[in-house]
Short mmCIF file of C-alpha atoms in Angstrom, two decimals:
data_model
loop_
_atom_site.label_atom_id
_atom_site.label_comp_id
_atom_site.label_asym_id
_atom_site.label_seq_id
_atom_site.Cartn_x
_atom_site.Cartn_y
_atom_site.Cartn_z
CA UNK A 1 117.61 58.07 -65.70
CA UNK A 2 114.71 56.40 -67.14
CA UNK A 3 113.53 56.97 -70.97
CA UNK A 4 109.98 55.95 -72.02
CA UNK A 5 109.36 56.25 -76.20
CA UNK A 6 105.50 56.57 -76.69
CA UNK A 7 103.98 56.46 -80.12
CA UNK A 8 100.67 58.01 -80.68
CA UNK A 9 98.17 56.78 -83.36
CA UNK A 10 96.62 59.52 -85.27
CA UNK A 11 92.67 58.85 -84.97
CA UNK A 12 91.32 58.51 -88.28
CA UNK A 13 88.32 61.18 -89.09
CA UNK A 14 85.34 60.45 -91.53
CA UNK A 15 83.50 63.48 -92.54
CA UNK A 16 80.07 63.73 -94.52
CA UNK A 17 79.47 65.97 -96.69
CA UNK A 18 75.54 65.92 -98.75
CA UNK A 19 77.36 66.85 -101.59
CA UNK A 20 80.85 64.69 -101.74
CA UNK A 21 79.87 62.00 -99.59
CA UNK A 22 82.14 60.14 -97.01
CA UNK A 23 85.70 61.93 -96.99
CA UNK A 24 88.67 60.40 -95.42
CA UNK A 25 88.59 56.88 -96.46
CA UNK A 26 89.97 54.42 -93.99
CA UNK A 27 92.01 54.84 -90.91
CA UNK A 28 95.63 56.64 -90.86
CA UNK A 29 97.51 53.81 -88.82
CA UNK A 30 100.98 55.66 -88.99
CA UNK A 31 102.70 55.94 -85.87
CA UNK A 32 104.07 59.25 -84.90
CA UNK A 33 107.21 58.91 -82.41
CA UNK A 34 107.44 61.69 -80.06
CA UNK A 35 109.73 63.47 -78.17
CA UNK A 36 110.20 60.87 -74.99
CA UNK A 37 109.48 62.40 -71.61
CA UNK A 38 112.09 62.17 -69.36
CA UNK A 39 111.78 60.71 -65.71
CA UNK A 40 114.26 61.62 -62.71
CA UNK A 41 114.17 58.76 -60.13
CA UNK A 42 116.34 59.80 -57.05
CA UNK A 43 116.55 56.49 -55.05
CA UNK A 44 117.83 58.20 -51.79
CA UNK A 45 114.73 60.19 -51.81
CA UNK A 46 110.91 58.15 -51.92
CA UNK A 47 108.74 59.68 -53.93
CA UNK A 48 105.77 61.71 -52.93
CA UNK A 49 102.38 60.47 -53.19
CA UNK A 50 100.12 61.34 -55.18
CA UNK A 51 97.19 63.26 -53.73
CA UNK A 52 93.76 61.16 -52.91
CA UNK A 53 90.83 61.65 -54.58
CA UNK A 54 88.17 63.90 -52.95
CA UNK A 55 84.53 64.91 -53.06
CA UNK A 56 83.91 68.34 -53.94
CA UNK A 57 84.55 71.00 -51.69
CA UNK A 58 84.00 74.73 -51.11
CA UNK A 59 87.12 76.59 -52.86
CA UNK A 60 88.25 79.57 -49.78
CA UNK A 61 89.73 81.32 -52.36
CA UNK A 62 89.36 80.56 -55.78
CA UNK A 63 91.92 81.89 -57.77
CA UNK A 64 89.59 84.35 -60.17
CA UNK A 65 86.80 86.80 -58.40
CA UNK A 66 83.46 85.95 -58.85
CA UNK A 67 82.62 87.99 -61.34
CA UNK A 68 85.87 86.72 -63.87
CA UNK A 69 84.18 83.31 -63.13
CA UNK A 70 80.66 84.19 -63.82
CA UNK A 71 81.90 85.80 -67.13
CA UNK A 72 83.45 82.90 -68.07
CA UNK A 73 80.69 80.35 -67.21
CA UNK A 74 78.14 83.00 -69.05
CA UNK A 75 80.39 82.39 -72.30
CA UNK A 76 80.44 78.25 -71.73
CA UNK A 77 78.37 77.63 -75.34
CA UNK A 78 77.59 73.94 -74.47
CA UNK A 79 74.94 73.75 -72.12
CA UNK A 80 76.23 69.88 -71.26
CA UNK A 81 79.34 71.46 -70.69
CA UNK A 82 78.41 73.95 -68.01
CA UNK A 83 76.12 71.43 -66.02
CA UNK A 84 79.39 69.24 -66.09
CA UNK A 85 81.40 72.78 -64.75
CA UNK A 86 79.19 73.15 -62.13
CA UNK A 87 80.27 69.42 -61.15
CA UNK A 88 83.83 70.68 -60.37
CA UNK A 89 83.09 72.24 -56.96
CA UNK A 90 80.95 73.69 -54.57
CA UNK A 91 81.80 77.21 -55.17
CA UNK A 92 81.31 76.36 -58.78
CA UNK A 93 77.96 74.91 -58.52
CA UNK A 94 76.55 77.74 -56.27
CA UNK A 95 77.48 80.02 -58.74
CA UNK A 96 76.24 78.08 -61.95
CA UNK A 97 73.10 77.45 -60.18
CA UNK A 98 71.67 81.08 -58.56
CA UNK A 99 68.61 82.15 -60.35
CA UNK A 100 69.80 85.08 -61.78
CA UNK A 101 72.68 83.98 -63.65
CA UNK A 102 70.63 80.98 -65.33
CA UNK A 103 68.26 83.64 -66.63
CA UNK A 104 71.37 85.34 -67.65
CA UNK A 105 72.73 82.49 -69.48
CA UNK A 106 69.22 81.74 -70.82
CA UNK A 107 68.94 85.20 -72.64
CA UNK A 108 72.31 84.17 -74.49
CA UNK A 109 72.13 80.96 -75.35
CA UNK A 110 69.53 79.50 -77.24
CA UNK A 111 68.03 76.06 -75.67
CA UNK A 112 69.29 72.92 -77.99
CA UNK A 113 67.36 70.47 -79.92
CA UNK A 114 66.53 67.93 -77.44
CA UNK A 115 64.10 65.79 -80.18
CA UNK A 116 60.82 65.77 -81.89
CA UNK A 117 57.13 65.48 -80.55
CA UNK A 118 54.83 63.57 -82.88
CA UNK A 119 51.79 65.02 -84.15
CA UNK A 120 48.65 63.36 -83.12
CA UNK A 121 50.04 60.79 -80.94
CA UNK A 122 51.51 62.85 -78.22
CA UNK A 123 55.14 61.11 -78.34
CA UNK A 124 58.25 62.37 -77.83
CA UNK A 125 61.36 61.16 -79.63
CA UNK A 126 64.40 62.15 -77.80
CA UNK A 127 67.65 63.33 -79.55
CA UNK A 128 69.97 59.68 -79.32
CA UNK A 129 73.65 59.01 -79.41
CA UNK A 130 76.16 60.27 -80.90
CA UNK A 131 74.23 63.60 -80.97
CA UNK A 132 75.50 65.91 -78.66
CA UNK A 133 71.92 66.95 -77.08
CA UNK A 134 71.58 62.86 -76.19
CA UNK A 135 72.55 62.99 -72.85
CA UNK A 136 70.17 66.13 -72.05
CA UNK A 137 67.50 65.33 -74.26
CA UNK A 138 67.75 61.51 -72.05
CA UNK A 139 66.91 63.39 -68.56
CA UNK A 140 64.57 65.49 -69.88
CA UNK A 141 62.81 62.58 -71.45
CA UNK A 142 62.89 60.75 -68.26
CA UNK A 143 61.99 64.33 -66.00
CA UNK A 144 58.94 65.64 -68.10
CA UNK A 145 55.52 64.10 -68.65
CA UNK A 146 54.85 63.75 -72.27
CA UNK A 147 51.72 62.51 -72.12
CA UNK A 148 50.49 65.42 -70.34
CA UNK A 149 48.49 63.80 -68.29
CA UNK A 150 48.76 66.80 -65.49
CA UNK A 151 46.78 69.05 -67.93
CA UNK A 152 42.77 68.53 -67.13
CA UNK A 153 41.56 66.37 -70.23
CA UNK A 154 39.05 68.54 -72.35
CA UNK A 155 35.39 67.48 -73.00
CA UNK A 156 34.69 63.97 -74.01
CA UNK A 157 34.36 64.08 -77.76
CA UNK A 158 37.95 65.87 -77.98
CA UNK A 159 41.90 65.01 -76.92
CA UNK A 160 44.61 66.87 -76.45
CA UNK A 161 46.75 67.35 -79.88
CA UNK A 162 49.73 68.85 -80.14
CA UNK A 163 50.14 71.86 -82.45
CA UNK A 164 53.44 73.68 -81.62
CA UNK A 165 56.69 73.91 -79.35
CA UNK A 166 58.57 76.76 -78.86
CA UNK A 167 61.08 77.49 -75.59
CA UNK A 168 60.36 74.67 -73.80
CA UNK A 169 56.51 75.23 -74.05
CA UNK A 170 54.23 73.17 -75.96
CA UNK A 171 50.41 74.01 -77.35
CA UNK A 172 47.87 72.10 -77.00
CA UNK A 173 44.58 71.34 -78.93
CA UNK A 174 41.16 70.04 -78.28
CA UNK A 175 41.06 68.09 -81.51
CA UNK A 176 37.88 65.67 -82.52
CA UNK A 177 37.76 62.31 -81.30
CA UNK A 178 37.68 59.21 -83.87
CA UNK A 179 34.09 59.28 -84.54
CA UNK A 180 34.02 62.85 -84.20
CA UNK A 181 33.62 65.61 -86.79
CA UNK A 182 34.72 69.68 -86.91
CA UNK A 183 32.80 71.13 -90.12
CA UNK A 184 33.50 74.72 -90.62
CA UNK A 185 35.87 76.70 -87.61
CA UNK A 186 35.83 75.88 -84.34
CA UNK A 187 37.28 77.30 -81.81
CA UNK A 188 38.70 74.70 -80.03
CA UNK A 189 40.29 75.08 -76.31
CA UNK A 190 43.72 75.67 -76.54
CA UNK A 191 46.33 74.78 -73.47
CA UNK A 192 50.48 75.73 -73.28
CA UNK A 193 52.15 73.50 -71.25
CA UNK A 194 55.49 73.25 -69.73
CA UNK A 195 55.84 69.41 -69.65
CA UNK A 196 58.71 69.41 -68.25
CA UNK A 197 58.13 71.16 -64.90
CA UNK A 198 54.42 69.69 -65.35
CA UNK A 199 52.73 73.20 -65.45
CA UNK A 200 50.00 74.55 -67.93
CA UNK A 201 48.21 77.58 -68.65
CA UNK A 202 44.39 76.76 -70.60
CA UNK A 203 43.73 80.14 -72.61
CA UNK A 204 40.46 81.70 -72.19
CA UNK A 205 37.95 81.55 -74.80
CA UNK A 206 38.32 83.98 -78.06
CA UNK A 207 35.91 86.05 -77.82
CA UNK A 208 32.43 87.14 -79.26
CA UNK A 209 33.06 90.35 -81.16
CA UNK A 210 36.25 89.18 -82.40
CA UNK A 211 35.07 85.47 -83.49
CA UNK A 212 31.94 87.24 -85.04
CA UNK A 213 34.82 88.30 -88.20
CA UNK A 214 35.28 85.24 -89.59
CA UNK A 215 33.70 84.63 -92.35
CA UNK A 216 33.19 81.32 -95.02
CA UNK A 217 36.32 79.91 -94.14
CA UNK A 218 38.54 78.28 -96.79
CA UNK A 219 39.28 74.23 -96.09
CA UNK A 220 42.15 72.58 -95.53
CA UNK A 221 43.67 69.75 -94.41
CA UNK A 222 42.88 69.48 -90.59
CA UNK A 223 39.84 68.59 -89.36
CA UNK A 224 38.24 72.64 -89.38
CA UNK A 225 40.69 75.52 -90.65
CA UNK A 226 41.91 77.32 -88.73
CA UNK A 227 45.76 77.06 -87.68
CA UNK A 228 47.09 78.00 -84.31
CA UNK A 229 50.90 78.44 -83.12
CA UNK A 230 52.96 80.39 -80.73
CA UNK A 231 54.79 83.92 -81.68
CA UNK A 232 58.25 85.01 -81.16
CA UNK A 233 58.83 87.25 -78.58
CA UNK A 234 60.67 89.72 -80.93
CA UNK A 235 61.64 92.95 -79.10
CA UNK A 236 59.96 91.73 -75.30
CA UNK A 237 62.32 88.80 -75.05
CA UNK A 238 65.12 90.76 -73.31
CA UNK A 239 62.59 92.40 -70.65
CA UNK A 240 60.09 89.39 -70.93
CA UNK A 241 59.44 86.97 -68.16
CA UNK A 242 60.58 83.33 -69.28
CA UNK A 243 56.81 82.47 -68.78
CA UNK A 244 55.70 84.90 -70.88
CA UNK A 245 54.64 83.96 -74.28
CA UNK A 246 52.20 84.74 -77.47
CA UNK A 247 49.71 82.45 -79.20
CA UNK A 248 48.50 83.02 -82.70
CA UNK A 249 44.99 81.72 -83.94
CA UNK A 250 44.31 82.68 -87.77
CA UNK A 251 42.39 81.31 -90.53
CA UNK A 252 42.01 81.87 -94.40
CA UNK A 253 38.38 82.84 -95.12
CA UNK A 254 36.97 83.59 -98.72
CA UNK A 255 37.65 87.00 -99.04
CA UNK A 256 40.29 87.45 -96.55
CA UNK A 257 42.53 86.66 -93.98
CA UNK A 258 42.07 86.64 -90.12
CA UNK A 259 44.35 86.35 -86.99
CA UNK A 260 44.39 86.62 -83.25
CA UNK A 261 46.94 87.14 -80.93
CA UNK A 262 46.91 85.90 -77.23
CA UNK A 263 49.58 87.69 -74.35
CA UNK A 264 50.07 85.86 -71.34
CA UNK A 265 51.19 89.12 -70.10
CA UNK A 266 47.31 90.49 -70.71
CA UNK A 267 45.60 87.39 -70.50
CA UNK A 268 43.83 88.83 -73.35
CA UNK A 269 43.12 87.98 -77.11
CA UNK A 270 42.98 90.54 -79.74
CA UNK A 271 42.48 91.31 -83.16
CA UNK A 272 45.70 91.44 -85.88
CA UNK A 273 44.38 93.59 -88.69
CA UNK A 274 42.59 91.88 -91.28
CA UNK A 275 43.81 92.04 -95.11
CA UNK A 276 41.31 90.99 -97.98
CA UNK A 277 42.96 89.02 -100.40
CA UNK A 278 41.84 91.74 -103.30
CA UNK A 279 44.45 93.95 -101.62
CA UNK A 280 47.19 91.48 -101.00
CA UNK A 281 47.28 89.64 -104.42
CA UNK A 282 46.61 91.30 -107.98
CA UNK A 283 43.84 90.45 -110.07
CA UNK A 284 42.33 88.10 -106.96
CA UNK A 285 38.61 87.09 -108.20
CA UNK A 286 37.78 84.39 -105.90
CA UNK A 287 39.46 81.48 -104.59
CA UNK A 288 38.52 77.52 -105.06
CA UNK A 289 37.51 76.93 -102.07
CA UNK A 290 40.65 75.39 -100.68
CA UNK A 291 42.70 77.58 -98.57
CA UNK A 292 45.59 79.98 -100.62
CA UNK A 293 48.69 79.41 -98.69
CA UNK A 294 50.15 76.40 -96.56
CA UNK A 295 53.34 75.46 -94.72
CA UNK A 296 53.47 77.88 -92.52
CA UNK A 297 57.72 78.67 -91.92
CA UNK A 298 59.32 80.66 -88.97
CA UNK A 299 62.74 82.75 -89.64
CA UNK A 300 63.69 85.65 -87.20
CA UNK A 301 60.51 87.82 -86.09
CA UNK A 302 58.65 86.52 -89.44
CA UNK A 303 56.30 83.46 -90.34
CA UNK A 304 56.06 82.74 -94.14
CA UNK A 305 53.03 80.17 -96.38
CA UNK A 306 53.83 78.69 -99.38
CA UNK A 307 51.43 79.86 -102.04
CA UNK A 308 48.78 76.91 -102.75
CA UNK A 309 47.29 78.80 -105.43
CA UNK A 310 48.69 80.86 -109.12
CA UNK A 311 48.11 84.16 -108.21
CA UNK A 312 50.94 86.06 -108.16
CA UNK A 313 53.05 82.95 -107.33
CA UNK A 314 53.72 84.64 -104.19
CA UNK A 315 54.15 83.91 -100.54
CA UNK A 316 52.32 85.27 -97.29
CA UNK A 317 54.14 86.89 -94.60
CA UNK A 318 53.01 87.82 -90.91
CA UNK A 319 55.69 89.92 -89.52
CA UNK A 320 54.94 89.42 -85.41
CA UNK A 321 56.66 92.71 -85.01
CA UNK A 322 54.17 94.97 -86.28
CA UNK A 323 51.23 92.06 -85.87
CA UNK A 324 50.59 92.38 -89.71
CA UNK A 325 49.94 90.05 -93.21
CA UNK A 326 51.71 91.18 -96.49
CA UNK A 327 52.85 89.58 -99.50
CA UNK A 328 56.66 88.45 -100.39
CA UNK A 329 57.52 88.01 -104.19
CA UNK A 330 60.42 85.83 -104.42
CA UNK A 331 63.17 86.17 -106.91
CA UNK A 332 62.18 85.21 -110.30
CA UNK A 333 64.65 82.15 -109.95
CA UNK A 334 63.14 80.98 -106.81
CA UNK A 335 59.30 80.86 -108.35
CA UNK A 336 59.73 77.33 -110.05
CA UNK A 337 60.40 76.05 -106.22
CA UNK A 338 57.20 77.11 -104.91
CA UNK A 339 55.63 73.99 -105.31
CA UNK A 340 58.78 72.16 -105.05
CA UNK A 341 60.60 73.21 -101.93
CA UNK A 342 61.38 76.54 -100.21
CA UNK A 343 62.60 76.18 -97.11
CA UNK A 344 63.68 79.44 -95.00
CA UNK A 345 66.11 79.99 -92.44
CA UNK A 346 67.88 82.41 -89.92
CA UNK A 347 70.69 84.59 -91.44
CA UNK A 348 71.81 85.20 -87.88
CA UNK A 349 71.90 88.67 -88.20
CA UNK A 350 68.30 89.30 -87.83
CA UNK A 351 67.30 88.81 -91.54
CA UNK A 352 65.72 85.48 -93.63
CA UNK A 353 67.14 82.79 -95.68
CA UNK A 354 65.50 81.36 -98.43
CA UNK A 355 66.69 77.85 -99.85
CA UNK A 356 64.99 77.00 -102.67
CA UNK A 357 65.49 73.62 -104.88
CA UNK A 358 65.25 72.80 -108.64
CA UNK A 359 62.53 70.59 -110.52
CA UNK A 360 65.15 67.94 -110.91
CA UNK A 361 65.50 67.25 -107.31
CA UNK A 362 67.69 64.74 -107.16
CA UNK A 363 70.99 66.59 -108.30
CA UNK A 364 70.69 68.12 -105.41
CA UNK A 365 71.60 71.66 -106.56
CA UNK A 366 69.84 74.47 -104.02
CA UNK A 367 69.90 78.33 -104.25
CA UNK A 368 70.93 79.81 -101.13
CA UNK A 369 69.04 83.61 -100.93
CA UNK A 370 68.99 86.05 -98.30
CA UNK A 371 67.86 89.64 -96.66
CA UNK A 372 69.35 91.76 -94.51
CA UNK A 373 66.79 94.47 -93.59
CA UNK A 374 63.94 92.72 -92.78
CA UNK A 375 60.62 91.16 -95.21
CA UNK A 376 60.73 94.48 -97.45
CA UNK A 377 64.08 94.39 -98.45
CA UNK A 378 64.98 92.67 -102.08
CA UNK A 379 66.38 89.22 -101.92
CA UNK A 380 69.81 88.97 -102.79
CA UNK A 381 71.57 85.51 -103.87
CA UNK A 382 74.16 84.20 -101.73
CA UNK A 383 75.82 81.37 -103.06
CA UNK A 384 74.56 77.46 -104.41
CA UNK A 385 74.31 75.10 -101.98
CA UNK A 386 74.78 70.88 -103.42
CA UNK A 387 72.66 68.46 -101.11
CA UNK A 388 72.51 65.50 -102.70
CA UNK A 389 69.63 63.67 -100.19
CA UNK A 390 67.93 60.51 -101.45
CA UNK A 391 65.34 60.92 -103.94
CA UNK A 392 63.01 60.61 -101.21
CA UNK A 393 64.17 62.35 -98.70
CA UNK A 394 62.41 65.62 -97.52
CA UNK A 395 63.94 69.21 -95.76
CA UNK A 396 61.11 69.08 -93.24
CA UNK A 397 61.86 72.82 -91.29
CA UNK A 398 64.72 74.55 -89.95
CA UNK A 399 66.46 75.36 -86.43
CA UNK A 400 68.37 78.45 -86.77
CA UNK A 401 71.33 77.90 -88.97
CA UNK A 402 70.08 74.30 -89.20
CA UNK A 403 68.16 72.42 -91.78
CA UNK A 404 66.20 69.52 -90.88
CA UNK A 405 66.40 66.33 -93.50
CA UNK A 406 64.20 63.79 -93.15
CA UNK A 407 66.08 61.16 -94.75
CA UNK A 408 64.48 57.74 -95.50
CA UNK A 409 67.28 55.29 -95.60
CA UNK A 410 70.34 54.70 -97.76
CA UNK A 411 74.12 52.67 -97.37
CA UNK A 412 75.59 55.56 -96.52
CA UNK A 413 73.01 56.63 -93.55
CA UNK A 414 70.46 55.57 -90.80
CA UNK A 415 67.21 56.28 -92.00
CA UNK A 416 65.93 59.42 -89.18
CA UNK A 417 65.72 62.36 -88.49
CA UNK A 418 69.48 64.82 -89.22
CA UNK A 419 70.46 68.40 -88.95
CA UNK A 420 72.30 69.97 -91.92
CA UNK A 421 74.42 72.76 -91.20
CA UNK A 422 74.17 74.80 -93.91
CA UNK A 423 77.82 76.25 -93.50
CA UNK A 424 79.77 72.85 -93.14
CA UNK A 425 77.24 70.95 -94.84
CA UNK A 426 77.53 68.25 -91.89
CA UNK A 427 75.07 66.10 -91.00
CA UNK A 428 73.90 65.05 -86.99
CA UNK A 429 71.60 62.19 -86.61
CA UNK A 430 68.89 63.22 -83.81
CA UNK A 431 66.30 60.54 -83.94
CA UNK A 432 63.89 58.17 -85.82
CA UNK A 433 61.78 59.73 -88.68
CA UNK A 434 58.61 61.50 -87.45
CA UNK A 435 56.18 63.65 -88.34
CA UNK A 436 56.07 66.67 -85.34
CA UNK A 437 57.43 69.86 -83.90
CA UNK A 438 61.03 70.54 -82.72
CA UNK A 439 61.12 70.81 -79.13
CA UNK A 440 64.22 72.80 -77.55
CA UNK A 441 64.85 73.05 -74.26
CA UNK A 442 67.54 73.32 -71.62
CA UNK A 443 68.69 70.25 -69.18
CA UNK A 444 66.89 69.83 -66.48
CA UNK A 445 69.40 71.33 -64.24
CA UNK A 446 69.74 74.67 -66.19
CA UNK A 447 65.84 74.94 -66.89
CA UNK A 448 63.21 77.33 -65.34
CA UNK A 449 59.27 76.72 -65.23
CA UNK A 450 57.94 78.29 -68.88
CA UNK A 451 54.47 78.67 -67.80
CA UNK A 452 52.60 79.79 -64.35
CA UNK A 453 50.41 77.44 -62.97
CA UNK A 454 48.71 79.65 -60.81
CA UNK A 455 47.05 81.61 -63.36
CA UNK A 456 46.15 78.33 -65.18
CA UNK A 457 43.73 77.35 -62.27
CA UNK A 458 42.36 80.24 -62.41
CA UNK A 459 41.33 80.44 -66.13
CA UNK A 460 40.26 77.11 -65.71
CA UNK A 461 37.72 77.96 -63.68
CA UNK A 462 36.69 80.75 -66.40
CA UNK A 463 36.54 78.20 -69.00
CA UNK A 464 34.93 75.44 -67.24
CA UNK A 465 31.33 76.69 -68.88
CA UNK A 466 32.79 77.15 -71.99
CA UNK A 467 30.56 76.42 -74.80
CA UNK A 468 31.88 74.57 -78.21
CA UNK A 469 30.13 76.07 -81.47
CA UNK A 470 31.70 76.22 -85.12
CA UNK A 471 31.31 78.95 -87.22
CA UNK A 472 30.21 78.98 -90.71
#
């Protein structure tokens, strides 16, 4: 009989938490004896050997039924994980790849943060080691075109821009050229992509009656004002087709607010009911000039705008839902952060977070609020939150149950791009620090076209006399 002892090192494990800092100190090097394994050698009898390695094969009869197996895969919540499961064998990978389960799998998992594409400059920063998206966010890098060079270049005094990413999809801008100015609104061509099966959809014209309603539009930052960005699906995204999807133009004029909504279901733009600002904020005379609300923030079915103004203090809300603006009033504790940093989340249960900070930012302390029955509910606080971030660094957005810090550099951390859970408090490096809009998406194995191509030729053709006019 032959005894082998075999010590095991414990790993040692370094945690980071914004508020405490590195936990765990240095490496446990203790050695931990276990029980020895035992090994029977029978001389008189050779041993067997061990079986060859194989390619994979077609199972005859796999030990669970289908339909045990496709349950299982459907609950595999690491979309790395179930490309690598569909790896294991043939019967495996038929199943893991038919069209119907993907769209199942689809519908329950959201797609992961695969990176970041840059404003202005077209570029997309993939999600790099250790995060767990690297590997995906890698091929799709490598599969998609991110220059979108496949979508027919507007007219010569304009580029495409990028504006928004949601599912995969990405929208497109004409914006001015260098050289090139926008006074007033324009409405611009607009273009969703899917650059990673290199298919686009260019969205007809807005048009006549319903462009005729905006009125002295309120400046801003861009080159004209208006703001455009895709919609949640909200109740169509279980009976949706994945390339379905909703664009939203709107635009703060002087004595109100206007919006449009386009279906690529309809093909069609129309109106989302006005709101004058008389009605929406009390004892509203007239504004600056400048628009009212920026920072436009999507939680759940709802987009919220940080108040840019003192009326009220309070902060715009479109709920997609219903297609309609109100007003929010945060809590009264939450109204110093207007100006300083609100940033609002998923609850996961189909209701908002709010984080909002302090004026001393750099204690880190946060107030963690929330709602569970939608934007006319009262805000109820949920606990304090420490982040202790540089006294640079900025929460840029959020991803679900994920904050995104845009930290600048310290001893303790790369400078880039991290994710915060705001459970654990844990921090994920994704990528270098940028300036853009968080694309998710699925590996390229596991992902399904996001936009149909046909229909883009043919509104291409509808569009091709289209005539660009701003409107003061």
């Amino acid at each position: 009989i032959l005894s082998v002892s075999l010590l095991t090192p414990v790993p040692s494990v370094r945690r980071f938490q914004i508020g405490g800092g590195m936990a765990g100190g240095a490496a446990d090097e203790r050695q931990i004896p276990v029980d020895p394994p035992v090994l029977e050698h029978h001389p008189e009898s050779p041993p067997r050997p061990l079986p060859q390695p194989h390619g994979a094969r077609e199972v005859s009869s796999p030990p669970l039924p289908e339909e045990l197996l496709l349950d299982i895969f459907r609950r595999i919540p690491d979309q790395t994980d179930l490309v690598l499961t569909s790896a294991a064998c043939v019967t495996f990978h038929r199943l893991i790849t038919d069209r119907s389960f993907l769209r199942q799998y689809r519908r329950l998992h959201p797609p992961p943060l695969l990176g970041f594409l840059q404003y202005g400059d077209n570029v997309f920063h993939p999600a790099v080691p250790p995060h767990p998206s690297a590997p995906a966010a890698r091929a799709v890098a490598l599969a998609g075109d991110f220059s979108f060079s496949f979508v027919p270049a507007p007219d010569p005094a304009h580029r495409w821009a990028v504006r928004d990413s949601r599912d995969g999809r990405v929208l497109l801008e004409a914006s001015p050229r260098e050289g090139y100015s926008a006074r007033g609104v324009v409405f611009t061509e607009l273009a969703v992509c899917d650059p990673l099966h290199r298919q686009y959809l260019l969205l007809p014209p807005i048009p006549g009656d319903l462009a005729a309603t905006v009125e002295d539009p309120l400046m801003r930052i861009r080159p004209h004002s208006s703001e455009t960005f895709f919609a949640p699906q909200g109740d169509e995204a279980a009976t949706a087709d994945e390339t379905s999807f909703r664009v939203i133009w709107m635009v703060q004029c002087e004595a109100k607010i206007v919006g449009f909504v386009f279906s690529s279901s309809t093909r069609q733009w129309r109106a989302i009911p006005c709101q004058s600002w008389a009605n929406l904020l009390a004892g509203f005379v007239s504004s600056t000039g400048m628009a009212l609300f920026y920072g436009r923030q999507c939680t759940c079915d709802y987009f919220y705008w940080l108040p840019n103004c003192q009326y009220d203090l309070k902060m715009l809300v479109l709920d997609t839902l219903r297609m309609e603006f109100s007003v929010d009033e945060p809590p009264s504790e939450a109204k110093n952060a207007l100006f300083l940093g609100i940033t609002m989340m998923e609850t996961g249960e189909g209701g908002p977070r709010m984080l909002a900070g302090t004026y001393d930012m750099t204690c880190g302390n946060h107030t963690l609020w929330r709602k569970n029955g939608g934007s006319t509910s009262q805000w109820q606080k949920e606990k304090m939150v420490s982040l202790s971030p540089g006294p640079r660094d900025v929460l840029r957005c959020s991803i679900g149950n994920y904050l995104v810090l845009d930290h600048f550099g310290s001893s303790l951390l790369e400078k880039g791009l991290y994710t915060v859970d705001i459970e654990t408090l844990q921090l994920k490096r994704v990528c270098a620090s940028v300036h853009g809009s968080a694309y998710c998406n699925y590996p390229p194995s596991l992902s399904a076209p996001k936009v149909s191509s046909d229909i883009g030729q043919v509104l291409r053709r509808k569009c091709s006399n289209k005539v660009w006019r701003p409107y003061k």
